Every structure is written in structure tokens, then in C-alpha cells.
Amino acid sequence: MGGTRSTVIGRPRGFDTDEALERAMQVFWRQGYEGASLIDLTRAMGITKPSMYAAFGNKEQLFRKALQRYVEGPGNYLDRALAEPTARAAAEAILRGAARTSTLPEGFGGCLTVQGALPSCDESRVVHDVLVQWRNASGALVEERFRRAVDEGDLPGDADATRLSRYITTIAFGLTVQAVNGLDHAELDEIVDQTMLFWRP
């Protein structure tokens, strides 16, 4: 029996989208949203602009995908930290995770969610807002964990979960800034050691 095929099979992509996204994430991590030009991105990804648009969308859409990859990869220490059995262990795991992740890339340091978008123009405002929302949501999860610790008696009944969450997340984000300033993993861990001395047993 004969016949004609009515479906046209498209050409397969000539690149690994997973690897390309990983490289884009590293560019955004190193240079921030505004600092990462399309030329920088496509060169690092090893693809053309049309291929980037076809696979990932525009620059903002690419950044959102890169952010998701970061959250599920290098930045996934938060979920593990919140699963720690005590509030103290959770707080320390958050800080150790921030110290480790901020010094993870070769040749640059810091946190994609902090330095990813420091906007100087309206065009980058939407990305800035996305990262603010992500950081606020992360802080809310930490607060929820500490509130549960108060309810379970792991923290004193008069402990302020909101203030404690803000304190720990501020230290965590501060560690990423110090990583940008050149402090290495061991030096950041020393800051964590000092911070945990103030945790009331």
C-alpha cells in the first residue's frame, strides 16, 4: 500500500539545550542581567540568536529559565536546610550553603539571585522584581520554619520568627557580597562560625 506522509518532520536542534542553558546561567551569574549581552550569551551557549529565540525565547525568558535552573541546582541548599531537624541546624545549613554556593563558580563569586539584576534602566525592572519576589519568598519559607520551631518548643516561646528569619537571610546574602569582594570559602565559613556563636542554645 502506498501513500504520502502528511507530517513534516522538523530539523532536530544541532545543540544540547541543557548545556546551553547551563552556560547561559553562568553568564547571568557572572555578569548580571543587564551586563549579559545577547552576544555574550549566544557566544557562551555556542548558538546563534535565532536559535536562542527559538529554543528559549527572548533574553528575559532565557533569564527566567536560567534562574529556575539555578534554584534547582546550585541554589537548592535552601530546601535541604529547611528539612534539618532543628532551627539551629537549619540556620547553619542555610549559611553554609550560601558560603559554598557563592564560591562555587570558577573565576567569579556571589549569588545569581542577588547580583543577577541590579537595574539601572526600566527595561530590567521586571527581572529585578522577579528576583525580589524570589528572595522574599525564600525569606518567608525560613520564617515559617522558625515559627514551626517555636510551636514545637525547639525555639523559646518568645522567639521572634520574623526577626530571626531576616537576620539569617541578611547574613546569607551578605556572604554572597563578601564572595564578590574576594573572600574564599574558608573565610566565609569563618563568618558562619562567628555567627553561630550568637545562637542561643
XYZ file of C-alpha atoms in Angstrom:
201
model
C 0.000 0.000 0.000
C 1.288 3.368 -0.942
C 0.666 6.885 0.274
C 2.267 10.209 1.133
C 3.375 11.454 4.532
C 1.363 14.480 5.551
C 3.555 15.347 8.540
C 6.755 17.266 8.001
C 9.414 16.365 10.485
C 11.334 19.429 11.621
C 15.093 19.545 11.744
C 16.445 18.482 15.119
C 18.315 21.116 17.088
C 22.032 20.970 16.493
C 22.904 21.747 20.128
C 22.306 20.461 23.631
C 19.661 22.751 25.149
C 20.524 21.633 28.674
C 24.190 22.507 28.242
C 23.308 25.791 26.517
C 21.068 26.777 29.444
C 23.808 25.887 31.913
C 26.207 28.198 30.086
C 23.619 30.990 29.945
C 23.072 30.636 33.690
C 26.798 31.074 34.265
C 26.880 34.234 32.122
C 23.972 35.765 34.052
C 25.584 34.661 37.314
C 28.865 36.316 36.406
C 27.636 39.461 34.660
C 24.115 40.055 35.924
C 21.082 40.540 33.700
C 21.999 43.936 32.289
C 25.666 43.098 31.912
C 24.947 39.961 29.892
C 24.578 40.987 26.254
C 22.992 38.762 23.644
C 26.423 38.405 22.061
C 27.875 37.238 25.387
C 25.043 34.777 25.866
C 24.967 33.265 22.394
C 28.751 33.027 22.258
C 28.839 31.171 25.580
C 25.925 28.971 24.563
C 27.518 28.200 21.206
C 24.407 29.095 19.236
C 23.032 31.869 17.034
C 20.477 34.472 18.118
C 17.688 32.856 16.040
C 18.448 29.510 17.683
C 18.340 31.115 21.121
C 14.987 32.758 20.443
C 13.571 29.522 19.042
C 14.716 27.402 21.982
C 14.429 29.769 24.944
C 12.547 32.907 23.926
C 13.850 36.423 24.437
C 16.507 37.485 26.939
C 14.049 37.865 29.808
C 12.560 34.431 29.173
C 16.042 32.947 28.980
C 16.918 34.556 32.301
C 13.816 33.113 33.948
C 14.781 29.645 32.735
C 18.360 30.181 33.914
C 17.071 31.310 37.325
C 14.954 28.178 37.615
C 17.995 26.083 36.767
C 19.993 27.902 39.445
C 17.273 27.396 42.062
C 17.030 23.684 41.275
C 20.815 23.276 41.057
C 23.399 25.383 42.917
C 20.744 27.199 44.941
C 18.812 24.150 46.120
C 20.559 24.143 49.501
C 17.627 26.079 50.989
C 15.186 23.184 50.661
C 17.656 20.817 52.279
C 18.375 23.309 55.058
C 14.702 23.738 55.904
C 14.407 19.967 56.321
C 17.019 19.932 59.108
C 15.619 18.634 62.432
C 16.317 21.789 64.480
C 16.112 25.513 63.863
C 19.799 25.899 64.695
C 20.776 23.212 62.201
C 18.529 24.818 59.582
C 20.072 28.247 60.126
C 23.613 26.886 59.928
C 22.811 24.868 56.791
C 21.434 27.999 55.115
C 24.607 29.930 55.888
C 26.952 27.077 54.943
C 25.010 26.627 51.722
C 25.283 30.312 50.872
C 29.023 30.262 51.581
C 29.558 27.179 49.451
C 27.391 28.267 46.508
C 28.823 31.784 46.443
C 32.319 30.408 45.914
C 31.295 27.543 43.661
C 31.895 29.028 40.175
C 35.449 29.265 38.906
C 36.657 32.794 38.300
C 33.760 34.619 39.919
C 31.706 34.546 43.085
C 28.411 35.644 44.501
C 24.775 34.694 44.098
C 22.736 34.848 40.913
C 19.642 35.904 42.846
C 21.455 38.874 44.433
C 23.580 40.225 41.601
C 21.503 38.895 38.719
C 19.625 42.147 38.257
C 20.740 45.418 39.769
C 18.744 47.591 37.376
C 19.832 50.938 36.056
C 17.094 51.154 33.445
C 13.382 50.441 33.235
C 13.982 47.584 30.806
C 15.493 45.497 33.600
C 12.884 46.366 36.205
C 10.804 43.248 35.569
C 13.817 40.979 36.189
C 14.688 42.954 39.309
C 11.132 42.423 40.555
C 11.284 38.692 39.821
C 14.393 38.359 41.974
C 12.951 40.483 44.784
C 9.892 38.235 44.831
C 12.107 35.141 44.892
C 14.199 36.449 47.787
C 11.089 37.478 49.734
C 9.519 34.064 49.149
C 12.693 32.374 50.386
C 12.661 34.545 53.485
C 9.038 33.600 54.122
C 9.968 29.905 53.997
C 12.726 30.470 56.553
C 10.311 32.390 58.775
C 7.796 29.568 58.515
C 10.473 27.071 59.569
C 11.395 29.140 62.628
C 7.741 29.643 63.522
C 7.289 25.876 63.488
C 10.343 25.567 65.731
C 8.681 27.917 68.223
C 5.446 25.889 68.110
C 7.387 22.644 68.669
C 9.398 24.060 71.579
C 12.678 23.901 69.673
C 12.949 27.690 69.989
C 11.878 29.684 73.078
C 8.253 30.784 73.115
C 9.277 34.437 72.965
C 11.498 33.970 69.893
C 10.536 36.299 67.033
C 10.495 34.138 63.899
C 10.248 37.156 61.613
C 13.293 38.922 63.050
C 15.277 35.700 63.209
C 14.489 34.942 59.572
C 15.530 38.430 58.490
C 18.753 38.119 60.466
C 19.752 34.773 58.939
C 18.814 35.742 55.374
C 20.649 39.058 55.719
C 23.806 37.223 56.809
C 23.360 34.736 53.963
C 23.057 37.447 51.334
C 25.936 39.309 52.955
C 28.115 36.244 52.493
C 27.482 36.392 48.754
C 28.573 40.035 48.666
C 31.760 39.144 50.512
C 32.368 36.396 47.962
C 32.174 39.032 45.214
C 34.672 41.050 47.246
C 37.102 38.146 47.033
C 36.657 36.151 50.234
C 37.115 32.424 49.674
C 35.057 29.544 51.024
C 37.161 29.080 54.161
C 36.905 32.781 55.023
C 33.142 32.755 54.545
C 32.875 29.674 56.751
C 34.708 31.598 59.469
C 31.953 34.228 59.309
C 29.386 31.447 59.677
C 31.304 30.092 62.682
C 31.199 33.523 64.309
C 27.521 33.992 63.524
C 26.551 30.674 65.091
C 28.290 31.658 68.341
C 25.458 34.127 68.876
C 22.780 31.449 68.561
C 21.279 30.907 71.989
C 21.413 27.170 72.893
